[in-house]
Coordinates of C-alpha atoms in Angstrom, one line a residue:
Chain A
X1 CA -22.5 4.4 15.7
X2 CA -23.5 4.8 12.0
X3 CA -21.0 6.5 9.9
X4 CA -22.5 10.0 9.8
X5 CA -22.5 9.9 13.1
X6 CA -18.6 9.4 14.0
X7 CA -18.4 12.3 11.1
X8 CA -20.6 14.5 13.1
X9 CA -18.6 13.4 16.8
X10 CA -15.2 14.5 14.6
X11 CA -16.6 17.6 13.8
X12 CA -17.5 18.4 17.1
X13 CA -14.4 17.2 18.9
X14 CA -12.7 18.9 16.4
X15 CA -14.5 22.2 17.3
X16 CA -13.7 21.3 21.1
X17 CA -9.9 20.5 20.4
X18 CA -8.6 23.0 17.8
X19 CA -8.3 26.5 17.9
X20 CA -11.8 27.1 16.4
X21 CA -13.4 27.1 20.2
X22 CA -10.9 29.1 21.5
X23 CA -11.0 31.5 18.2
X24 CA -14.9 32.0 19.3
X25 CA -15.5 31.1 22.7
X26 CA -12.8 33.3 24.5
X27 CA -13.6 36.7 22.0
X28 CA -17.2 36.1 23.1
X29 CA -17.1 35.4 26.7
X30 CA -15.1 38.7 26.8
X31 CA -17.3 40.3 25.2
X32 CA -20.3 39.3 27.3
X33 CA -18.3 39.9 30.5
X34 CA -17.1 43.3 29.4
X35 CA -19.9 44.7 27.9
X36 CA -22.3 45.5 31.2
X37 CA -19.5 47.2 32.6
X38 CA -18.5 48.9 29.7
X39 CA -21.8 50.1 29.1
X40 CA -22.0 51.0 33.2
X41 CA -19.0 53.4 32.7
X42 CA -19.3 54.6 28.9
X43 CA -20.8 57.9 30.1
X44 CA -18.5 58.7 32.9
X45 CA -15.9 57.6 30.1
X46 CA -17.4 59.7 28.3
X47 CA -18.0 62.8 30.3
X48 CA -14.0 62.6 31.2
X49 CA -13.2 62.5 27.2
X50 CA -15.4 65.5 26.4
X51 CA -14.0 67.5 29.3
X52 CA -15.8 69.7 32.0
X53 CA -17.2 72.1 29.6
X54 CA -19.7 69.4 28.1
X55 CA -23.0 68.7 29.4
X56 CA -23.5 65.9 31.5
X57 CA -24.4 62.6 29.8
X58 CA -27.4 60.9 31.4
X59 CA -26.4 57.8 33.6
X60 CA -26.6 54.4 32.0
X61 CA -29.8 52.0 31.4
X62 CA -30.3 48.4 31.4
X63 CA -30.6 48.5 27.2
X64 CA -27.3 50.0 27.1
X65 CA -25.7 46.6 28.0
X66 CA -27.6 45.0 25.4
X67 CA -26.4 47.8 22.6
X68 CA -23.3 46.8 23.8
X69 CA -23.8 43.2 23.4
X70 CA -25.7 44.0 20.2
X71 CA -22.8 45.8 19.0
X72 CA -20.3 43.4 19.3
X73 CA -22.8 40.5 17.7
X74 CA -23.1 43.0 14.1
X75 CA -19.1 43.9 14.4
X76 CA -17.1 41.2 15.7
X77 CA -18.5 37.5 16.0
X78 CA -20.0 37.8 12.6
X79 CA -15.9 37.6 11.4
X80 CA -15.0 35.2 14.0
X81 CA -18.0 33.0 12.6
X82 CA -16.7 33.6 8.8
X83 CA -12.5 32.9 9.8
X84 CA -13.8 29.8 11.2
X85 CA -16.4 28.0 8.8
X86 CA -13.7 29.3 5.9
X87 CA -11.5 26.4 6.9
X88 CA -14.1 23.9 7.1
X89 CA -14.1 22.8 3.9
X90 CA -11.3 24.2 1.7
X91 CA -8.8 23.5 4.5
X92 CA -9.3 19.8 5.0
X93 CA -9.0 20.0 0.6
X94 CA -6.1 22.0 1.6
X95 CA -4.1 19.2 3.9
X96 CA -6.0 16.1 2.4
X97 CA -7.9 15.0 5.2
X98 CA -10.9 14.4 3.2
X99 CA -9.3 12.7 0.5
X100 CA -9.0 9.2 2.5
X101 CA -12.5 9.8 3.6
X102 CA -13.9 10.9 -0.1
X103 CA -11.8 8.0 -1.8
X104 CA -13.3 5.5 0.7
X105 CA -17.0 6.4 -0.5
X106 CA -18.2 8.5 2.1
X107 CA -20.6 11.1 0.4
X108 CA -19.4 14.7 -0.1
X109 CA -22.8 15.6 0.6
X110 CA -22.8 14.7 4.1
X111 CA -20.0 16.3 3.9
X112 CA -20.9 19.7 3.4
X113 CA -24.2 19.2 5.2
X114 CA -22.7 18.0 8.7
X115 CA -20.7 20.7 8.7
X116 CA -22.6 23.1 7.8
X117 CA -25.0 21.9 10.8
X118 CA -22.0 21.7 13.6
X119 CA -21.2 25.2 12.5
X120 CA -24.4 27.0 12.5
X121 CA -25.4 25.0 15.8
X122 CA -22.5 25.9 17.1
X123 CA -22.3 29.3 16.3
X124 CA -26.5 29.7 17.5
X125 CA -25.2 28.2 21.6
X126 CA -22.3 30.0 21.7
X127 CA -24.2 33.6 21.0
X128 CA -27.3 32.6 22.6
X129 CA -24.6 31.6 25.7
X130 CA -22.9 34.7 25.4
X131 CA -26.3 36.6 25.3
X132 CA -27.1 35.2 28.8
X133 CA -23.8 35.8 30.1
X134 CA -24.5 39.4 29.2
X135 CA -27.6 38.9 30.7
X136 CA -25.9 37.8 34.1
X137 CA -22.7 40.0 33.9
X138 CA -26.0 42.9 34.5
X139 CA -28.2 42.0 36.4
X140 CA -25.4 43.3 39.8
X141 CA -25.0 46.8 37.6
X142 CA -28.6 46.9 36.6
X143 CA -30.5 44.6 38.9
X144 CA -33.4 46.0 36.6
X145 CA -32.7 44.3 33.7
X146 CA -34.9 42.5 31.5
X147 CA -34.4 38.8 30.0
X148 CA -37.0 39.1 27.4
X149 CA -34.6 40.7 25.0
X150 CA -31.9 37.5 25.5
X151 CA -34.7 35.6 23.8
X152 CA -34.8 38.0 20.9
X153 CA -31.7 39.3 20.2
X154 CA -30.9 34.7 20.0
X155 CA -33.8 34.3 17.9
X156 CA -32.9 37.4 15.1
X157 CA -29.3 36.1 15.4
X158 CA -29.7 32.6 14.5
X159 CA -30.6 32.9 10.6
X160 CA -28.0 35.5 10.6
X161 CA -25.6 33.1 11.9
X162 CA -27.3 30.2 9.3
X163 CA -27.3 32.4 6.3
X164 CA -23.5 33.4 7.5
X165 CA -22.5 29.9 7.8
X166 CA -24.3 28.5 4.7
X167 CA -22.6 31.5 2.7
X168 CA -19.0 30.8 4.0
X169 CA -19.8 27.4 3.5
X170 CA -19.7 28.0 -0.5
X171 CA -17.3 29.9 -0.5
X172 CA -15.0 27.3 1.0
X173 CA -16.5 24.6 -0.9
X174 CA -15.7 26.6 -4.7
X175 CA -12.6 28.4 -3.4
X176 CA -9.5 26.6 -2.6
X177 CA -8.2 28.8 -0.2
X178 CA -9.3 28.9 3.3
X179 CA -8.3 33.2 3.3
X180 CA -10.1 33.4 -0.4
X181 CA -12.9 31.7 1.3
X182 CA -13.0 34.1 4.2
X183 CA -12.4 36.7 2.3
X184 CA -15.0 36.3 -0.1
X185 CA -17.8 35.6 2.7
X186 CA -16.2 38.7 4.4
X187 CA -16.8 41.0 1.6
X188 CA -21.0 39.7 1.1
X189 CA -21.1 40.5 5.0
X190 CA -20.2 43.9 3.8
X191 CA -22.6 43.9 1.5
X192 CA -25.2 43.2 3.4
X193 CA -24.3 45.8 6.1
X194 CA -23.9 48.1 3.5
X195 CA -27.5 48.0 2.3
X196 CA -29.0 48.3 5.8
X197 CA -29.8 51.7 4.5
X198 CA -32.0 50.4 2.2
X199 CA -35.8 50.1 3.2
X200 CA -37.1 47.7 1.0
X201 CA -34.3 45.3 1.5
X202 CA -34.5 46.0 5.3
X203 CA -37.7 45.0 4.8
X204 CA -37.8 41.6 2.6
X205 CA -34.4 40.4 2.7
X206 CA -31.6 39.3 5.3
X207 CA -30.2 42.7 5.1
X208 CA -33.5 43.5 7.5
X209 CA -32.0 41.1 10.4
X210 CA -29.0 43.5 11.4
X211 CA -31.2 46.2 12.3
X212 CA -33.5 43.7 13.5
X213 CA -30.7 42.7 16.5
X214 CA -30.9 46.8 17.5
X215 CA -34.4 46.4 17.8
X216 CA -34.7 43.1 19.7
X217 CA -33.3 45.1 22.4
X218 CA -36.4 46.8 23.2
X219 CA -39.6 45.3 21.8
X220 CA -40.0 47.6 18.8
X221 CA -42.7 45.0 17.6
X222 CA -40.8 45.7 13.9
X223 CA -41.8 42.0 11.9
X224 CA -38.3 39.5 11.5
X225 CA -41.1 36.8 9.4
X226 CA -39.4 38.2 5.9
X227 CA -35.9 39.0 6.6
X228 CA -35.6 35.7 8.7
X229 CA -37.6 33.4 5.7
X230 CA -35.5 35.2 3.3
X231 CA -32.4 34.2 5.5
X232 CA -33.1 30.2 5.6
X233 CA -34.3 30.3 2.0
X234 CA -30.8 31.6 0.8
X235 CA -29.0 29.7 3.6
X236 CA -30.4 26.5 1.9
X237 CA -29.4 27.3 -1.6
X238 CA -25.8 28.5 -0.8
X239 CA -26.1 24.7 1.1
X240 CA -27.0 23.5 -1.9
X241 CA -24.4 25.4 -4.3
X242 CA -21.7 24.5 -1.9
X243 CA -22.5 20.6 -1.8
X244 CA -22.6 20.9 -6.0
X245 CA -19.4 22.9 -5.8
X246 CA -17.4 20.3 -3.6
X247 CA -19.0 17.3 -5.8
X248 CA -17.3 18.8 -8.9
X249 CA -14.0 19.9 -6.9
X250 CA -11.1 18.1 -7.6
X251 CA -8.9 16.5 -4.6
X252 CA -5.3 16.3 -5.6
X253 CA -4.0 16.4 -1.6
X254 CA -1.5 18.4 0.1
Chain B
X1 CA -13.6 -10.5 -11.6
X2 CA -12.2 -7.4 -12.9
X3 CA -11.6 -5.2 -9.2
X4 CA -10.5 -2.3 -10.9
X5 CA -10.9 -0.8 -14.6
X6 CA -10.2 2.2 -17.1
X7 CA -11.9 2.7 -20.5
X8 CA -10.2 5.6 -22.8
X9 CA -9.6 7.6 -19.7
X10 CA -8.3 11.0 -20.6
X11 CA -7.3 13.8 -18.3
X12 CA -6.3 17.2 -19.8
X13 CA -5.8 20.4 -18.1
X14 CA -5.4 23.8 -20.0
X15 CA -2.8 23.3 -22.4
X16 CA -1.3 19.7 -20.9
X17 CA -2.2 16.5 -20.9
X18 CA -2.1 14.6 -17.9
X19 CA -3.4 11.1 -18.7
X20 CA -4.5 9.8 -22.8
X21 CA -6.4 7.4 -23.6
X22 CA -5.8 4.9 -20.6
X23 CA -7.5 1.8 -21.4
X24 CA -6.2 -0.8 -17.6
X25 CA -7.6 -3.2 -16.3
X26 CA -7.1 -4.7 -12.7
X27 CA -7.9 -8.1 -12.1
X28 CA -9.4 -9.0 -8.5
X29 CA -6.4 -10.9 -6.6
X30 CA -3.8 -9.1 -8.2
X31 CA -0.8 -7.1 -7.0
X32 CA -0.7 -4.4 -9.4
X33 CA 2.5 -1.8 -10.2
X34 CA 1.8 1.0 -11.8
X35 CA 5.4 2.7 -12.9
X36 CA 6.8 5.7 -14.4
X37 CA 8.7 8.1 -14.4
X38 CA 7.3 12.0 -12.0
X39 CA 4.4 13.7 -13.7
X40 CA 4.1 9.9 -16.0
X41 CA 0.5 10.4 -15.0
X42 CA 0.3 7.7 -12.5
X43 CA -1.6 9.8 -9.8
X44 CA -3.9 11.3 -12.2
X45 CA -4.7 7.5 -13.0
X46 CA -5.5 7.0 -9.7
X47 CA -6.9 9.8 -8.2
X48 CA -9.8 9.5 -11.2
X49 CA -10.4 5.9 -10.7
X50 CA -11.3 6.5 -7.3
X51 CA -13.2 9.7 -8.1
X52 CA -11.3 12.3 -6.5
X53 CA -10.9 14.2 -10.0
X54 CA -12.8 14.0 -12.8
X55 CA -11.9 12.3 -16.1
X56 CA -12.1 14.8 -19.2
X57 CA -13.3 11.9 -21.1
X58 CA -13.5 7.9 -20.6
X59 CA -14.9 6.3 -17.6
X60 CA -13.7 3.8 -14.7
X61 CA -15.5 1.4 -12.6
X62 CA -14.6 -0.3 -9.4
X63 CA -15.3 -4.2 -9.4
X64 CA -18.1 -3.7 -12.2
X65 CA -19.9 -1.1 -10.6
X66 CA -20.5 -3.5 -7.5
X67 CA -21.4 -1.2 -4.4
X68 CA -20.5 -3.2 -1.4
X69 CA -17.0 -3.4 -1.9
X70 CA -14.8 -1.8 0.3
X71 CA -12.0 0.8 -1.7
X72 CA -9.2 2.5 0.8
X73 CA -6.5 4.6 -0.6
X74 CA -3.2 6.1 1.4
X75 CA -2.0 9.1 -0.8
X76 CA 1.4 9.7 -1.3
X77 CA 1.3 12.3 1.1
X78 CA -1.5 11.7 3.5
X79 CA -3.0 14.3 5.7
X80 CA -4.4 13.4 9.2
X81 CA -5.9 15.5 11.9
X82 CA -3.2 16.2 14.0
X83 CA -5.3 16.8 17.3
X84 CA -6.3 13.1 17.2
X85 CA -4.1 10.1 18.4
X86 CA -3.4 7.6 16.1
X87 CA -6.0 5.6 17.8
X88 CA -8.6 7.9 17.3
X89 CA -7.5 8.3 13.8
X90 CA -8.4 4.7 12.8
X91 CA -11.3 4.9 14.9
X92 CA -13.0 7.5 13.1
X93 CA -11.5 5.6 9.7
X94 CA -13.4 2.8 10.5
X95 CA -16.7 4.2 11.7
X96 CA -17.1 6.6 8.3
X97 CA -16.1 3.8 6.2
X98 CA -18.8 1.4 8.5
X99 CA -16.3 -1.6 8.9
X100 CA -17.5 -4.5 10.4
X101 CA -17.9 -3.3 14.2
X102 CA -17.2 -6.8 16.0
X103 CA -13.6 -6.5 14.1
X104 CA -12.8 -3.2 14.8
X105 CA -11.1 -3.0 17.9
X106 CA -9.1 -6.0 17.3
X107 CA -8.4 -5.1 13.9
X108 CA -7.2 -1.6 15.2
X109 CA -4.9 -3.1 18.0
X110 CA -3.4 -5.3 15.2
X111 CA -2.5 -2.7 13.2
X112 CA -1.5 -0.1 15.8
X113 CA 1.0 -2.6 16.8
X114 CA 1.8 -3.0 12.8
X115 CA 2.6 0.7 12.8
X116 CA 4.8 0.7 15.9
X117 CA 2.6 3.2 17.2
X118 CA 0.6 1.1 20.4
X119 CA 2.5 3.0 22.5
X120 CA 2.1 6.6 21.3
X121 CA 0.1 8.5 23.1
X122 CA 0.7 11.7 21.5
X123 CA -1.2 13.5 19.1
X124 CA -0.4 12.8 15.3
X125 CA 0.4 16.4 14.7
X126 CA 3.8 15.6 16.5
X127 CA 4.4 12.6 14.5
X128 CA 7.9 12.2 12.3
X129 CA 6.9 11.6 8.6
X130 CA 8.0 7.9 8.8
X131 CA 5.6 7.5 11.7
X132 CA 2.5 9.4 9.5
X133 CA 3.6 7.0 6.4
X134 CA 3.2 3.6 8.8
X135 CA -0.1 5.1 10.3
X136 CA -1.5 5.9 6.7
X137 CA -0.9 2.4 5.5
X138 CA -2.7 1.4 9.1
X139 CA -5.5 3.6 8.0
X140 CA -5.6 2.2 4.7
X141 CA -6.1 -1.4 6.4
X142 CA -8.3 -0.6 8.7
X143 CA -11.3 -1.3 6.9
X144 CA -10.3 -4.6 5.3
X145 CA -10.7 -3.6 1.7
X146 CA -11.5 -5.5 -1.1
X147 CA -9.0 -2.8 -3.0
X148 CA -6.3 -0.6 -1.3
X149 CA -5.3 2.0 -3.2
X150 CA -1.4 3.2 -2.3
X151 CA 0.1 6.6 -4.2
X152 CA 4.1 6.3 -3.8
X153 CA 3.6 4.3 -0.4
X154 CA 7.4 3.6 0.1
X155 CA 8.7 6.9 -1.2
X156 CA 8.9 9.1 2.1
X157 CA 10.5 5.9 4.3
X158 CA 13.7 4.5 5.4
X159 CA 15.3 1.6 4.1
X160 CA 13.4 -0.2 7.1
X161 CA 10.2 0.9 6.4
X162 CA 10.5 0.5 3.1
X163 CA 10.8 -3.0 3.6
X164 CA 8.0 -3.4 6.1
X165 CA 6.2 -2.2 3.8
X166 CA 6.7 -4.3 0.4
X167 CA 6.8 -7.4 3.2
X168 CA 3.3 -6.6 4.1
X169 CA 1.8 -5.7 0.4
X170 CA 3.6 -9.2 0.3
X171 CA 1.7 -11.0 3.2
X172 CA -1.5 -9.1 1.6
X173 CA -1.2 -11.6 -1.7
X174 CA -4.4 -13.4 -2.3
X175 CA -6.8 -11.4 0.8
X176 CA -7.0 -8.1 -1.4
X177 CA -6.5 -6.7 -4.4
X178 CA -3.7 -4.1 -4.3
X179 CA -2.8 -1.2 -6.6
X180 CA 0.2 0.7 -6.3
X181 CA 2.1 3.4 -7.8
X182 CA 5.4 3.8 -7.7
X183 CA 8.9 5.4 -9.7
X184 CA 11.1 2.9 -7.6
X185 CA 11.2 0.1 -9.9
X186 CA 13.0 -2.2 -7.8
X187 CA 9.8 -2.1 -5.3
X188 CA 7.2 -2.4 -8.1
X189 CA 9.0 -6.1 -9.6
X190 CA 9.8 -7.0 -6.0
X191 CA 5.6 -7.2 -5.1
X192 CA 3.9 -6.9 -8.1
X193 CA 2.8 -9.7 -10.6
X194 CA 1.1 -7.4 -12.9
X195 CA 2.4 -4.0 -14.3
X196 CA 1.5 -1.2 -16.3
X197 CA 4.0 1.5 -17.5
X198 CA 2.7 5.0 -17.8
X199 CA 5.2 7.2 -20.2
X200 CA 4.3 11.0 -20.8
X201 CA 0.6 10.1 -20.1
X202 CA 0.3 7.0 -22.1
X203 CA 0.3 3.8 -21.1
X204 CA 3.1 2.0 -23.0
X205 CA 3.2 -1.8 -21.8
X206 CA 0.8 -3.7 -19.6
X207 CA 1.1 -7.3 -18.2
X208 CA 3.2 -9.4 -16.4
X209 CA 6.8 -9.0 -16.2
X210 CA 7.1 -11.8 -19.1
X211 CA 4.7 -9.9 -21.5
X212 CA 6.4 -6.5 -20.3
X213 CA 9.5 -8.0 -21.7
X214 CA 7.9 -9.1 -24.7
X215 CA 6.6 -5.5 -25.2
X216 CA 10.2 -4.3 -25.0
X217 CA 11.8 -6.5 -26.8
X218 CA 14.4 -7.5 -24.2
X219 CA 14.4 -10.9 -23.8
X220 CA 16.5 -13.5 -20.7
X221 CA 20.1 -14.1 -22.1
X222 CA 23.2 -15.6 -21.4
X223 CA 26.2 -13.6 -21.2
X224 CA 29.5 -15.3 -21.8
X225 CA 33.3 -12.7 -21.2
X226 CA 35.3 -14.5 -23.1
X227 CA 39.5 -14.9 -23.0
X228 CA 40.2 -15.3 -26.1
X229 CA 38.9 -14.6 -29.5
X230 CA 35.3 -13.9 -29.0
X231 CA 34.3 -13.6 -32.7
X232 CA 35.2 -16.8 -33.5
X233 CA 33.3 -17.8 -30.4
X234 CA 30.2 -16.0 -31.6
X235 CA 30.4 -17.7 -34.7
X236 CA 30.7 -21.1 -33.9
X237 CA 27.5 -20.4 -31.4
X238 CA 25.8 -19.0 -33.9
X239 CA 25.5 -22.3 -35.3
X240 CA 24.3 -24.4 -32.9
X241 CA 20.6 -25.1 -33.3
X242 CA 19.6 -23.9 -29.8
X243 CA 21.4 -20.4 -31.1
X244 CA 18.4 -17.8 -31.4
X245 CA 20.7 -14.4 -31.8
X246 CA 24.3 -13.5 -31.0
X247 CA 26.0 -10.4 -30.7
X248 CA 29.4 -9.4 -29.4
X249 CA 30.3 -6.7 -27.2
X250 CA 33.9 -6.0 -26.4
X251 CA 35.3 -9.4 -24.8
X252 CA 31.3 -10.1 -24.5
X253 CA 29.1 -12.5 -25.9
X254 CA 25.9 -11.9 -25.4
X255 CA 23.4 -15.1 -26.7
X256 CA 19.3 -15.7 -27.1
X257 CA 18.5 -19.3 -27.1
X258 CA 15.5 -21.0 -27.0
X259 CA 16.5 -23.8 -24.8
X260 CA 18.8 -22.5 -22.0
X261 CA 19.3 -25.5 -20.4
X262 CA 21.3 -27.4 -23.1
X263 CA 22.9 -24.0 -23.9
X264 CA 24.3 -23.9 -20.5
X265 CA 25.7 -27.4 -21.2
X266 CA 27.3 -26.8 -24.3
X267 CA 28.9 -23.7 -24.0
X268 CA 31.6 -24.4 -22.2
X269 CA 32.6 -27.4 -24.3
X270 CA 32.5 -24.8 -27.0
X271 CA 35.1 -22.2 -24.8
X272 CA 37.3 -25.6 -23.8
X273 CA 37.7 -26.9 -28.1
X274 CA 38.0 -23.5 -29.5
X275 CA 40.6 -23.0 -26.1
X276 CA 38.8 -19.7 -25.1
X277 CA 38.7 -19.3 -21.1
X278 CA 35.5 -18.4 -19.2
X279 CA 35.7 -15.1 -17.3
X280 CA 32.0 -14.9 -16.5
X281 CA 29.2 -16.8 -17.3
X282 CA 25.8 -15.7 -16.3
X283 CA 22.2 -15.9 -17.1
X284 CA 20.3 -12.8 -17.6
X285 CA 16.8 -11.9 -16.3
X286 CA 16.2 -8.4 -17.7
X287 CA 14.9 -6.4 -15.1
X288 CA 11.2 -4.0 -15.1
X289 CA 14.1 -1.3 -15.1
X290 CA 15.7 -3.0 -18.1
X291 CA 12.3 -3.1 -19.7
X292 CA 11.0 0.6 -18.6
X293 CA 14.5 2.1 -19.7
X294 CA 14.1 0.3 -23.6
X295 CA 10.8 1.3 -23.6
X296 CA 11.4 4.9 -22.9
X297 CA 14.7 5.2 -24.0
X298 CA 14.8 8.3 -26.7
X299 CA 11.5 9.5 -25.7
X300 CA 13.1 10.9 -22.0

C-alpha cells in the first residue's frame, strides 16, 4: 500500500469511526425516512392547524416527498457537511496530528487534496443514499412515484456538495479554528442562498444550483451546464487556495 | 556528513524574537542536546528545521539537502488519533512515511513491546499521558530514521520512564543521528556528546561538554577543606609548578592545575608538613548545569 493510500484508508476509517458518520449519516437517514410521511400527512397537518373554517388542502403528490427531501438537502445537510469538513484540517493543526506526519515529509498537498476527495465523495453517497432511501420510504405512500428525479436531484447536488467541501476546506486550511472555519464556510453558504434572488447569478454561477435541486424534482428542463461548471471551477481554486494556505501555515502542536 | 544544519536562522514574531541568528550544525552519528531554559527558543529551532514553521530569515537543510533520508520527530506534546489502537497508530506511521514493508511488522512488534503497550487493546484516546509519551517515541522509531527529532521527550514521564528513555536514546548511539531538546540538564549530559545552549534566542555555546566548559570558563578542579590555616595552604600551592590558579573559600581551597595526577600526589604531603588536616578532598567535573548557570548567570 503506497503512502497516499494508507492516508486515504485513515481518512476513511476515520469517517467510519468518529463521530463525523454518525454527525451525517443518522441526520440524513432520518430525514429520508421521515420525509414521505411527512409529506403524506403535511395537509391533514395542515388542515387541523388552520382549523375547520379553512378550505381543504388538496391531498398529497409523489413530488411532495421530494420537496421534502429537497428541503432538507438546501437547509440541513449543507451545515452538517460544513461542521464536518471544518475539522478536517484546522483540527488535526489543532491537536497535532499532522505534525508527526508533516515533519516526516509527507506532502501537505496530498494533504489537503485527499481530504478534500474523502469529503466530497463522501458527502455525494451519503445524499445520493439518502435520495434513494427517500425514494423507497415512498414508493408504499405513493406507489406512483417516479425515480428519474433521484438521479437529478444527486447530479445538481454533487458540485454543490464539491464547491461546499472545497470552500470549507479553505477555510480550515487559513483559519485555525475548527468553529472559525465553520463559521466562515457557514456565512458564504448564506451568501449564496441569499442571492438565489438574483437571475443572472442563478443563471451563471453556483448560486443557480439551489434552485436547481427544486427543479430536479420535476423535469423543468432549466440548464445546470453553467451553475454546475461554475461550481467545479471555484471548487478547484478554493482547493488550490487551501493547499497554498496550509503550505504557509505554521504547526506549532497542541 | 553534516545530518542536520542552521545558517543565520532567525524567527521573529510581531514584537518578539523567538530564535536570532542560529548558525548549528549537527553532525551525522551524533547525540545532540539542545538546552535552555522555557521560551530559550529551542522548539522554534526545531520546529523550523523540520519545516513545520517558517524561518523569517536564514535557511536549514537536512543531511545536505539529500532526499532519501528518513527525518521522524515526537513533539513535546504529541497528538494521536485517539480512535486508533496503538497498533494502528504505527501502522499508518509507517505506511505514510513508506518504511521498508518487509520490516514493518516486526519492527512494529519490537517496539509495541518497547512501549509496554503489546497488550493494549484499547483505543489511544484512553491512554494515561505516560502511555502516549512511550507510544510517541514508538512512533518516532517506527520508520528507522536516519534523524529523530525529540521536543522535551522526558518531560511528561516518571522517574521510570524517564530512564527508559535516556537508556534507549543510549542504545540508539551510532544507528541514528539523534537531536533532542531538553531544560533537564541532567538528561541532556547524561546522552548527549554534543551540545548547544540556546539563551533568550541566541545560541550561546556549542560543542562538546569540554569546549562548553571552555566557553564558560569553568574549568575540572580540585577542591581541598582544609583544618587548619587555609591561606597559608593556598600559598604554599600556589607555588608548586603544577599550580594553575588558587583561590580560597571559607575553610576551602579551591585549585586549577594542569597536571592533576601529580597534584593529587602532592597535596597531601603539603596538608601533612604545613600540619593542616584533610576534611575533603575531591576532584571536580563541572557539570552542563555548572556551565549553562555561568553562562547565563546575570542575563536570567
Amino acid at each position: 500500500m503506497s503512502a497516499d493510500q494508507t492516508f486515504l484508508r485513515k481518512e476513511l476509517q476515520e469517517y467510519w469511526y468518529t463521530w463525523r458518520m454518525r454527525l451525517l449519516v443518522i441526520p440524513v437517514i432520518f430525514l429520508a425516512l421521515t420525509g414521505p410521511v411527512l409529506a403524506y400527512f403535511a395537509p391533514e397537518i395542515l388542515s387541523a392547524a388552520l382549523g375547520m373554517q379553512s378550505e381543504p388542502l388538496p391531498e398529497a403528490v409523489w413530488q411532495d416527498v421530494y420537496h421534502q427531501w429537497v428541503g432538507n438537502l438546501q437547509q440541513i445537510v449543507p451545515f452538517l457537511l460544513i461542521v464536518i469538513a471544518a475539522g478536517a484540517i484546522a483540527g488535526e493543526c489543532a491537536t497535532g496530528t499532522i505534525i508527526p506526519i508533516v515533519a516526516g515529509g509527507y506532502s501537505r498537498q496530498r494533504i489537503v487534496v485527499i481530504k478534500y476527495v474523502v469529503q466530497t465523495v463522501v458527502g455525494i453517497i451519503v445524499i445520493a443514499v439518502g435520495t434513494l432511501i427517500t425514494w423507497a420510504a415512498g414508493l408504499p405512500l405513493f406507489p406512483d412515484i417516479a425515480f428519474a428525479p433521484t438521479l437529478r436531484i444527486t447530479a445538481v447536488a454533487a458540485p454543490l456538495v464539491a464547491l461546499l467541501v472545497a470552500i470549507t476546506t479553505l477555510a480550515s486550511s487559513a483559519i485555525s479554528s475548527t468553529l472559525g472555519a465553520a463559521g466562515a464556510s457557514i456565512a458564504v453558504y448564506l451568501g449564496i442562498s441569499g442571492l438565489t434572488f438574483w437571475p443572472l447569478a442563478r443563471e451563471w454561477t453556483p448560486v443557480g444550483l439551489l434552485p436547481l435541486l427544486g427543479n430536479a424534482v420535476t423535469d423543468s428542463g432549466a440548464s445546470i451546464v453553467w451553475p454546475t461548471i461554475s461550481s467545479i471551477a471555484i471548487s478547484i481554486i478554493c482547493v488550490v487556495a487551501a493547499i497554498i494556505a496550509f503550505e504557509h501555515r505554521e504547526l506549532s502542536g497542541s | 556528513m553534516i545530518a542536520a544544519e542552521f545558517n543565520s536562522v532567525s524567527k521573529r514574531y510581531k514584537t518578539t524574537v523567538a530564535l536570532d541568528d542560529l548558525s548549528l550544525s549537527v553532525p551525522e552519528g551524533a547525540i545532540f542536546g539542545l538546552v535552555g531554559q522555557n521560551g530559550a527558543g529551542k522548539s522554534t529551532a526545531i520546529r523550523i528545521l523540520l519545516g513545520l514553521i517558517r524561518a523569517s530569515s536564514g535557511s536549514v537543510s537536512l543531511f545536505g539537502g539529500a532526499g532519501h533520508k528518513r527525518v521522524s520527530f515526537l513533539p513535546d506534546v504529541p497528538g494521536f488519533y485517539g480512535w486508533m489502537t496503538a497498533r494502528q497508530y504505527l501502522e499508518f506511521v509507517a505506511g505514510v512515511h513508506g518504511g521498508p514493508k518487509t520490516e514493518q511488522r516486526s519492527r512494529i512488534d519490537a517496539l509495541l513491546h518497547l512501549a509496554n503497550l503489546t497488550d493494549i487493546k484499547t483505543p489511544i484516546g484512553g491512554y494515561s499521558r505516560g502511555m502516549k509519551q512511550r507510544l510517541g517515541i514508538a512512533q518516532a522509531l517506527v520508520t528507522a530514521p536516519d534523524l529523530l527529532v525529540l521536543d522535551e521527550p522526558t518531560s511528561a514521564l516518571d522517574p521510570i520512564g524517564r530512564l527508559d528513555v535516556l537508556n534507549l536514546m543510549m542504545e540508539l548511539r551510532g544507528r541514528t543521528t539523534i537531536l533532542f531538546s531538553s531544560h533537564i540538564l541532567e538528561d541532556v549530559e547524561r546522552v548527549a556528546d554534543q551540545f548547544a545552549i540556546l539563551h533568550r534566542a541566541h545560541l550561546i555555546a556549542n560543542g562538546t561538554l569540554a569546549q562548553i566548559r571552555v566557553t564558560a570558563g569553568i574549568t575540572p578542579h580540585l577542591e581541598i577543606e582544609i583544618l587548619g590555616d587555609p591561606s597559608t595552604f593556598a600559598s604554599v600551592v600556589d607555588q608548586q609548578s603544577w599550580a594553575n590558579g588558587v583561590e580560597v573559600k571559607g575553610t576551602t581551597v579551591e585549585i586549577r592545575t594542569i597536571n592533576a595526577e601529580l597534584a593529587m600526589f602532592q597535596l597531601p604531603r603539603i596538608a601533612t608538613d604545613l600540619e593542616c588536616g584533610i576534611a575533603r578532598f575531591a576532584n571536580v567535573e563541572p557539570s552542563l548545569e555548572d556551565a549553562f548557570v555561568a553562562l547565563t548567570r546575570g542575563t536570567s
